[in-house]
Amino acid sequence: MEHSLVQLNDLPDEILMIILKKLWNIQVLYSLVGVNKRLNAIVHEPIFSNRLTLMKDFSAYSIDRLPDSILERFCSEILPEIHHNIKWINLESSSMKRILLATNYPNLYGLGLYDIEIETVLSLVNDGSSSTSIDKSQILALVIERTTYGKRISTNDMNATILTHIFAALSNLQYFTFCPSSTWNNRLSFVNPSPGINSSTLLELDVRLVRFSDCLYILDGRFSKLHTLHVDIKSIKSSDLTNHNQETLSIPNIKCFSVYCEQMTTAYHEIIVPFLRRMSNLEKLSLNLDISVRNTFIDGNDLKQNIINHLSLLKRFEFHICSNIYRSNQIHLQSKEDIQHTFRDFKDDQVISYIDHFEEREWRQCHIYLYPEKLRYYYIVTNHCPGGLFACVREITLKEEHPFEHEFFLRIAQSFPFITLLTIENAKSQNNKLSKESENNNQVCSIIKYLYLTALTLLSAHDDYIEEFLIHTKICLQDNAVHLNIHLEQLERVTYNFTRDATRINCAKLRSLCLNGYRLPEYAKNYFPNV
């Protein structure tokens, strides 16, 4: 280490900065603060000390605390020295209190809280100097993600409690992201509206909601300066409008609006379109929707006639709309060429469209999308998926009436690199099945890695696709990371009754199993040592 520091010290400032900018700023600070006057001055530059992520493996679904030795030095030496530079800190639950009490943070305006219990958040915003030395009035931005709720309060109580306390304590809050998780129980729901949920300073809000009526609640005037709203909604149903009398009032303040909906909706023309037309000053719009339609797919003409022509100030429109037609009697349905032609007048020519036919189910599906890097939900993925990079998508279902070959799973891993929940529904056997079971096999077969996969559902998958994920020379699973949903008889067949060497390595990596109500036989437990 001393030799490396000497080499660094010999480099010109310009070269040294190029090298250090490529490193994790926490490691740079840990290694160089206090070494000598020159290196100390460099690591005090804003690029290294303005924004700190004081946790390890910070990614979409992987968060851990810093090693004790690094945390100790940061709290005792580094943070007190650079405290005046720090503007934003990302923290995890176990080290949060210690870090916030390590020094004062006079210029801190942003907090990111991850893997944190709601009770800890309440303690942070309610308590005085016992939890933190920061002035809460200086916090302008707050991000809360991946929360747990403990046992003392219900979800509905939590909604009112946590938001009321946050807006009361952080009196100057302007930017708020509250995305506890994508599960139903952890989304926000305003069943019993609370007068304490309001703010005269909030400008931008990003939340996960249960139903569309919760979005209407947010826009009823309680956030008077709100101009940017991103909502991730579990479902949008016609019944969501039953108790609302403001369905035709203008929503003039919103300039940027994004709506992502996890479940398929039949209320696109009834609820979504009229709602968007109320946003008279909208400049940027993002739609990520799965829609059931009767006779025609949603295409460029529909978007222009129903949305774009009614929003005169709209400057940017991002979308991924998946429209579905079931059991249509029409002989002449739109083709891919018909759909693509409707986007000929769009300023951006990067609109992608394709159509899937599920003949056995009498179901047709059309995807249209623009700017795929922003999408959260892709819904159903088939062989026709043209690829691209969908970095924000975390959950997909692979469904087809035609085989998935090995190369298809490679394309999926490349297009959806951060996928965590994967479901396969395909009863067709592979045409070009690769039988590579050992490293010495002569067949060429790329080993595929799903680095963030945490849950795999194969209940409706042919045995060939179970083999794809359990034979370690085809797909490499992460150690002790994946939960597998599968029928016991499927697992017995593919593993040769838990004796097959080719599936042993990936089965040993599994974290947990759900066997559709059955228990794993006692004699098979050694085959799954981590389960």
XYZ file of C-alpha atoms in Angstrom:
531
model
C 0.000 0.000 0.000
C 2.803 2.429 0.855
C 4.464 1.688 -2.491
C 1.161 2.408 -4.294
C 0.797 5.718 -2.440
C 4.315 6.743 -3.454
C 3.455 5.967 -7.074
C 0.271 8.023 -6.845
C 2.142 10.916 -5.294
C 4.518 11.002 -8.261
C 1.718 11.472 -10.802
C 0.627 14.903 -12.092
C -2.671 16.154 -10.672
C -4.490 15.726 -13.989
C -3.494 12.067 -14.354
C -4.168 11.361 -10.691
C -7.691 12.788 -10.961
C -8.441 10.633 -14.025
C -7.444 7.503 -12.081
C -9.270 8.380 -8.865
C -12.511 9.326 -10.648
C -12.796 5.721 -11.852
C -12.704 4.387 -8.285
C -15.404 4.178 -5.614
C -15.197 7.498 -3.780
C -15.555 5.772 -0.382
C -12.410 3.746 -1.087
C -10.599 6.864 -2.284
C -11.463 8.734 0.926
C -10.622 5.751 3.133
C -7.220 5.282 1.498
C -6.053 8.863 0.977
C -7.497 11.167 3.660
C -4.688 12.196 5.963
C -1.855 10.646 3.916
C -0.216 13.949 2.990
C -1.175 17.528 2.226
C -1.351 17.099 -1.558
C -3.476 13.926 -1.598
C -5.633 15.331 1.184
C -6.430 18.399 -0.905
C -7.324 16.273 -3.937
C -9.747 13.967 -2.097
C -11.458 17.007 -0.594
C -12.587 17.886 -4.121
C -16.414 17.906 -4.411
C -16.444 14.910 -6.763
C -15.188 12.698 -3.920
C -16.851 14.252 -0.892
C -20.156 15.858 -1.934
C -22.205 12.668 -2.309
C -21.459 9.614 -0.160
C -22.960 6.128 -0.303
C -21.960 4.660 3.031
C -22.922 1.061 2.394
C -21.545 -1.848 0.418
C -22.883 -3.426 -2.783
C -25.313 -0.592 -3.380
C -27.459 -1.769 -6.294
C -31.074 -2.465 -7.139
C -31.438 -5.412 -4.762
C -28.142 -5.793 -2.957
C -27.346 -3.668 0.082
C -25.015 -4.337 3.012
C -23.283 -2.297 5.684
C -19.669 -1.184 5.373
C -17.042 -3.390 7.002
C -16.513 -2.387 10.637
C -12.955 -1.169 10.055
C -14.021 1.200 7.271
C -17.087 2.405 9.171
C -15.007 3.099 12.299
C -12.482 5.231 10.436
C -15.180 7.162 8.594
C -17.034 7.998 11.796
C -13.965 8.861 13.870
C -11.707 10.585 11.294
C -12.982 11.055 7.742
C -16.516 12.411 8.201
C -15.448 15.050 10.790
C -12.757 16.212 8.351
C -14.915 16.475 5.213
C -18.269 17.242 6.908
C -18.584 20.727 5.397
C -18.360 19.260 1.853
C -21.083 16.631 2.276
C -24.358 17.451 0.516
C -25.961 14.012 0.177
C -25.617 10.739 2.114
C -27.074 7.308 1.275
C -27.408 5.106 4.373
C -28.589 1.662 5.441
C -30.381 0.911 8.676
C -27.726 -0.598 10.953
C -25.154 2.199 10.601
C -27.483 5.160 10.039
C -27.597 6.519 13.585
C -23.850 6.212 14.143
C -23.031 8.041 10.915
C -25.510 10.851 11.518
C -24.129 11.399 15.026
C -20.466 11.256 13.925
C -20.306 14.970 13.130
C -22.440 17.917 12.111
C -23.369 18.330 8.441
C -23.894 22.047 7.787
C -24.405 21.701 4.009
C -26.326 18.429 3.875
C -29.555 18.734 1.882
C -30.253 15.131 0.754
C -30.751 11.763 2.502
C -31.211 8.311 0.966
C -32.426 5.614 3.396
C -32.332 1.980 2.237
C -33.231 -1.369 3.824
C -34.673 0.491 6.740
C -37.499 -0.161 9.181
C -40.320 2.354 9.213
C -39.919 2.673 12.987
C -36.323 3.813 12.387
C -37.524 6.450 9.938
C -40.082 7.660 12.466
C -37.356 7.844 15.092
C -35.158 9.856 12.752
C -37.759 12.468 11.863
C -39.308 12.701 15.345
C -36.309 12.628 17.680
C -34.023 15.524 18.354
C -30.270 15.263 18.808
C -30.488 11.663 20.047
C -30.716 10.330 16.462
C -28.872 12.930 14.406
C -26.931 16.149 14.552
C -28.429 17.523 11.320
C -30.851 20.410 11.125
C -34.018 18.875 9.652
C -35.063 22.162 8.113
C -32.050 21.978 5.765
C -33.183 18.657 4.215
C -34.617 19.358 0.763
C -34.548 15.822 -0.671
C -35.430 12.454 0.888
C -35.361 8.958 -0.650
C -36.783 5.978 1.260
C -36.529 2.587 -0.436
C -36.853 -1.061 0.602
C -38.504 -0.599 3.960
C -39.782 -3.116 6.472
C -42.661 -2.425 8.790
C -42.148 -4.336 12.019
C -45.192 -5.565 13.950
C -46.547 -2.612 15.851
C -48.484 -0.785 13.123
C -50.641 -1.816 10.189
C -49.901 -0.661 6.652
C -52.776 1.853 6.576
C -51.681 3.288 9.930
C -48.148 3.512 8.567
C -49.313 5.543 5.554
C -50.805 8.271 7.678
C -48.176 8.104 10.412
C -44.968 8.135 8.401
C -46.042 10.734 5.835
C -47.589 13.036 8.420
C -44.405 12.993 10.501
C -42.102 13.423 7.506
C -43.904 16.487 6.162
C -44.176 17.976 9.652
C -40.519 17.433 10.571
C -38.916 18.218 7.199
C -40.578 21.572 6.743
C -38.627 22.525 3.599
C -38.794 19.161 1.798
C -38.922 19.640 -1.982
C -38.071 16.209 -3.445
C -39.475 13.003 -1.958
C -39.200 9.404 -3.165
C -41.089 6.807 -1.149
C -40.804 3.372 -2.761
C -40.948 0.808 0.032
C -41.345 -2.209 -2.281
C -43.449 -3.473 -5.162
C -45.566 -5.789 -3.012
C -49.220 -4.919 -2.461
C -48.982 -4.655 1.332
C -46.095 -2.213 1.189
C -47.614 0.265 -1.265
C -49.253 3.457 -0.100
C -53.023 3.515 0.197
C -55.073 6.474 1.382
C -58.212 4.676 2.538
C -58.675 7.078 5.463
C -57.340 10.482 4.297
C -55.292 12.380 6.855
C -55.257 16.188 6.950
C -51.641 16.020 8.139
C -50.434 14.717 4.778
C -49.725 18.004 3.030
C -46.862 20.275 2.095
C -46.511 23.792 0.739
C -42.885 23.196 -0.357
C -42.930 19.792 -2.111
C -42.043 20.048 -5.817
C -41.388 16.436 -6.889
C -42.872 13.167 -5.616
C -42.189 9.532 -6.587
C -44.406 6.938 -4.861
C -45.792 3.406 -5.145
C -49.566 3.267 -4.776
C -52.209 0.567 -4.471
C -54.895 2.068 -6.723
C -55.573 4.985 -9.035
C -57.768 6.763 -6.477
C -54.622 7.197 -4.349
C -53.167 9.268 -7.202
C -56.278 11.461 -7.198
C -55.838 11.932 -3.454
C -52.299 13.267 -3.983
C -53.572 15.746 -6.584
C -56.490 17.151 -4.571
C -54.552 20.329 -3.661
C -52.717 19.183 -0.530
C -49.360 19.644 -2.344
C -49.877 23.117 -3.733
C -46.468 23.517 -5.447
C -46.091 19.965 -6.779
C -45.046 20.044 -10.439
C -43.516 16.572 -10.948
C -45.267 13.325 -10.025
C -44.165 9.733 -10.672
C -46.636 7.035 -9.591
C -46.218 3.269 -9.707
C -49.735 1.846 -9.291
C -50.694 -1.754 -8.565
C -53.999 -1.576 -10.446
C -56.237 0.873 -12.310
C -59.935 -0.012 -12.234
C -63.177 1.740 -13.143
C -64.305 1.510 -9.519
C -61.435 3.834 -8.517
C -63.547 6.867 -9.458
C -66.618 5.954 -7.401
C -66.118 8.412 -4.544
C -64.456 11.325 -6.321
C -66.255 14.477 -7.410
C -63.304 16.314 -8.970
C -63.015 14.174 -12.088
C -63.283 17.113 -14.509
C -61.290 19.784 -12.651
C -58.052 20.970 -14.238
C -54.683 19.932 -12.777
C -52.637 22.947 -13.899
C -49.554 22.609 -11.685
C -48.289 19.266 -12.984
C -45.656 19.689 -15.702
C -44.064 16.244 -15.526
C -46.103 13.062 -14.949
C -45.206 9.377 -15.092
C -47.562 6.470 -14.482
C -46.444 2.861 -14.270
C -49.067 0.171 -13.702
C -48.151 -3.387 -12.741
C -51.462 -5.087 -13.596
C -53.455 -5.081 -16.819
C -56.185 -2.444 -16.965
C -59.450 -2.201 -18.898
C -59.918 1.464 -17.932
C -57.543 3.168 -20.379
C -60.195 5.166 -22.287
C -62.501 5.497 -19.293
C -60.027 6.736 -16.654
C -56.488 7.294 -17.909
C -57.174 9.349 -21.054
C -59.638 11.809 -19.397
C -57.287 12.150 -16.434
C -54.310 13.078 -18.619
C -56.346 15.707 -20.485
C -56.880 17.532 -17.181
C -53.124 18.278 -17.003
C -53.327 21.388 -19.157
C -49.694 22.462 -18.611
C -48.072 19.042 -18.958
C -44.656 19.177 -20.653
C -43.324 15.652 -20.100
C -45.342 12.428 -19.963
C -44.336 8.788 -19.391
C -46.790 5.887 -19.706
C -45.968 2.263 -18.860
C -49.262 0.384 -19.232
C -50.683 -3.056 -19.986
C -54.121 -2.500 -21.534
C -56.972 -4.802 -22.496
C -58.746 -3.470 -25.600
C -61.718 -4.746 -27.617
C -61.032 -4.402 -31.326
C -57.913 -2.362 -32.149
C -54.453 -2.036 -30.657
C -53.240 1.233 -29.161
C -51.117 2.840 -31.900
C -49.724 6.208 -32.921
C -53.090 7.445 -34.174
C -54.735 6.621 -30.846
C -52.003 8.411 -28.895
C -52.278 11.501 -31.093
C -56.064 11.708 -31.125
C -56.673 10.902 -27.473
C -53.631 12.369 -25.701
C -51.094 14.405 -27.683
C -53.602 16.672 -29.464
C -55.094 17.638 -26.088
C -51.773 18.582 -24.449
C -50.560 21.639 -26.316
C -47.455 22.171 -24.144
C -46.222 18.561 -24.295
C -42.531 18.454 -25.281
C -41.516 14.851 -24.507
C -43.592 11.684 -24.524
C -42.094 8.389 -23.319
C -44.151 5.224 -23.430
C -44.330 1.473 -23.368
C -47.882 0.373 -23.967
C -48.794 -3.267 -24.287
C -52.344 -3.696 -25.649
C -54.165 -7.038 -25.633
C -57.075 -8.346 -27.703
C -58.815 -11.550 -26.640
C -61.043 -13.711 -28.865
C -61.604 -11.056 -31.505
C -63.911 -11.962 -34.383
C -62.243 -9.446 -36.669
C -60.599 -10.896 -39.757
C -58.391 -7.889 -40.501
C -56.494 -6.921 -37.355
C -53.652 -4.401 -37.547
C -50.300 -5.760 -38.683
C -46.906 -4.669 -37.410
C -46.519 -2.563 -40.555
C -49.907 -0.921 -39.919
C -48.887 -0.078 -36.358
C -45.454 1.265 -37.326
C -46.975 3.436 -40.085
C -49.095 5.297 -37.515
C -45.902 6.710 -35.987
C -44.690 8.269 -39.244
C -45.449 11.801 -38.009
C -43.688 11.402 -34.659
C -40.668 13.665 -34.348
C -38.555 10.814 -32.980
C -38.305 7.853 -35.363
C -37.145 5.402 -32.712
C -40.603 4.027 -31.883
C -40.466 0.227 -31.739
C -43.511 -1.970 -32.285
C -44.203 -5.667 -32.666
C -47.147 -8.059 -32.402
C -47.408 -11.475 -30.774
C -50.049 -14.055 -31.676
C -51.032 -16.661 -29.087
C -53.224 -18.830 -31.291
C -53.933 -21.490 -28.670
C -55.257 -18.837 -26.296
C -56.924 -16.728 -29.026
C -54.945 -13.761 -27.791
C -53.018 -11.062 -29.631
C -50.664 -8.600 -28.048
C -49.011 -5.455 -29.395
C -46.029 -3.670 -27.852
C -45.203 -0.067 -28.721
C -42.422 1.761 -26.940
C -40.061 4.696 -27.018
C -37.043 5.283 -24.730
C -36.945 1.735 -23.268
C -34.267 2.631 -20.731
C -36.915 4.322 -18.538
C -39.440 1.451 -18.416
C -40.234 -0.299 -15.113
C -42.566 -3.014 -16.419
C -42.199 -4.977 -19.647
C -45.033 -7.433 -18.913
C -44.908 -10.436 -21.313
C -41.665 -11.177 -23.186
C -41.667 -13.496 -26.216
C -39.251 -14.568 -28.938
C -40.272 -11.471 -30.897
C -38.798 -9.104 -28.325
C -36.339 -7.043 -30.419
C -33.896 -6.497 -27.583
C -32.475 -3.237 -26.306
C -31.461 -2.247 -22.796
C -34.182 -2.163 -20.128
C -32.137 -1.215 -17.089
C -35.076 -0.302 -14.828
C -37.126 -3.481 -15.352
C -36.956 -5.853 -12.376
C -39.693 -8.407 -13.109
C -40.669 -10.174 -16.350
C -42.639 -13.182 -17.543
C -41.321 -15.166 -20.506
C -44.391 -16.629 -22.241
C -44.636 -18.331 -25.612
C -46.377 -20.997 -27.701
C -43.095 -21.596 -29.524
C -39.803 -22.865 -28.043
C -37.270 -20.702 -26.240
C -33.780 -21.670 -27.354
C -30.643 -21.176 -25.268
C -29.679 -18.032 -27.193
C -32.997 -16.447 -26.192
C -32.043 -16.613 -22.498
C -28.722 -14.962 -23.339
C -30.569 -12.092 -25.043
C -32.845 -11.740 -22.023
C -29.862 -11.514 -19.648
C -28.332 -8.800 -21.831
C -31.537 -6.791 -22.332
C -32.709 -7.051 -18.702
C -29.412 -7.026 -16.734
C -30.988 -6.186 -13.340
C -33.890 -8.619 -13.459
C -34.752 -10.049 -10.038
C -38.084 -11.858 -10.510
C -38.372 -14.176 -13.511
C -41.322 -16.387 -14.516
C -41.303 -18.822 -17.438
C -44.540 -20.064 -18.999
C -43.820 -22.291 -21.991
C -44.894 -25.912 -22.497
C -43.025 -26.394 -25.786
C -39.766 -28.354 -25.820
C -36.631 -26.805 -27.294
C -35.793 -27.571 -30.917
C -32.056 -27.137 -30.492
C -31.595 -28.528 -27.025
C -28.015 -28.330 -25.833
C -26.967 -31.275 -23.730
C -23.849 -29.688 -22.326
C -23.561 -31.131 -18.838
C -19.809 -30.821 -18.253
C -16.981 -28.492 -19.147
C -15.518 -31.207 -21.417
C -18.538 -31.389 -23.711
C -17.682 -30.270 -27.247
C -20.925 -28.378 -27.860
C -20.514 -24.607 -27.850
C -22.770 -23.134 -25.175
C -22.366 -19.698 -23.616
C -22.770 -19.756 -19.844
C -25.364 -17.125 -18.982
C -25.322 -15.087 -15.771
C -28.363 -13.548 -14.084
C -26.475 -11.554 -11.473
C -29.449 -10.089 -9.574
C -31.979 -12.907 -9.854
C -33.713 -13.580 -6.521
C -36.903 -15.455 -7.505
C -37.527 -17.938 -10.319
C -40.962 -19.433 -11.085
C -41.069 -22.535 -13.307
C -44.490 -23.983 -12.442
C -45.672 -23.704 -16.066
C -42.336 -24.418 -17.739
C -41.288 -27.408 -19.842
C -38.494 -29.509 -18.343
C -36.076 -28.116 -20.944
C -36.296 -24.661 -19.353
C -35.870 -26.069 -15.877
C -32.681 -27.678 -17.140
C -31.589 -24.328 -18.596
C -31.536 -22.832 -15.112
C -30.402 -25.829 -13.084
C -27.540 -27.120 -15.239
C -24.621 -24.961 -14.163
C -22.850 -25.096 -17.534
C -25.821 -23.340 -19.143
C -26.782 -20.716 -16.562
C -24.755 -19.638 -13.550
C -26.809 -18.720 -10.483
C -25.514 -16.569 -7.644
C -24.707 -18.311 -4.342
C -27.574 -18.530 -1.861
C -29.600 -15.878 -3.693
C -32.469 -17.513 -5.610
C -35.872 -18.690 -4.412
C -37.349 -21.331 -6.747
C -41.072 -21.975 -7.294
C -41.521 -25.380 -8.926
C -43.601 -28.570 -8.767
C -41.940 -31.392 -6.831
C -42.447 -33.854 -9.690
C -40.722 -31.431 -12.101
C -37.747 -31.192 -9.801
C -37.565 -34.957 -9.384
C -37.574 -35.510 -13.149
C -34.935 -32.941 -14.022
C -32.554 -33.895 -11.181
C -33.005 -37.650 -11.799
C -34.570 -37.958 -8.368
C -31.847 -35.761 -6.828
C -28.868 -37.756 -8.145
C -27.892 -35.810 -11.284
C -24.447 -34.229 -11.122
C -25.175 -31.644 -13.842
C -27.881 -29.971 -11.729
C -26.212 -30.442 -8.348
C -24.142 -27.224 -8.337
C -27.013 -24.819 -9.086
C -29.370 -26.676 -6.731
C -26.761 -26.245 -3.997
C -26.848 -22.489 -4.637
C -30.603 -22.121 -4.124
C -31.713 -20.129 -1.088
C -35.242 -21.513 -0.756
C -37.857 -23.696 -2.466
C -41.638 -23.628 -2.815
C -42.879 -27.006 -4.070
C -46.545 -26.097 -4.544
C -47.606 -27.453 -1.165
C -45.279 -30.460 -0.977
C -42.261 -30.960 1.262
C -38.810 -31.836 0.045
C -38.103 -35.523 0.780
C -35.705 -36.081 3.658
C -33.234 -37.982 1.458
C -33.028 -34.996 -0.944
C -32.057 -32.323 1.580
C -28.317 -32.792 1.073
C -28.891 -31.898 -2.576
C -30.044 -28.437 -1.433
C -27.676 -27.600 1.450
C -28.599 -23.881 1.621
C -32.383 -24.308 1.481
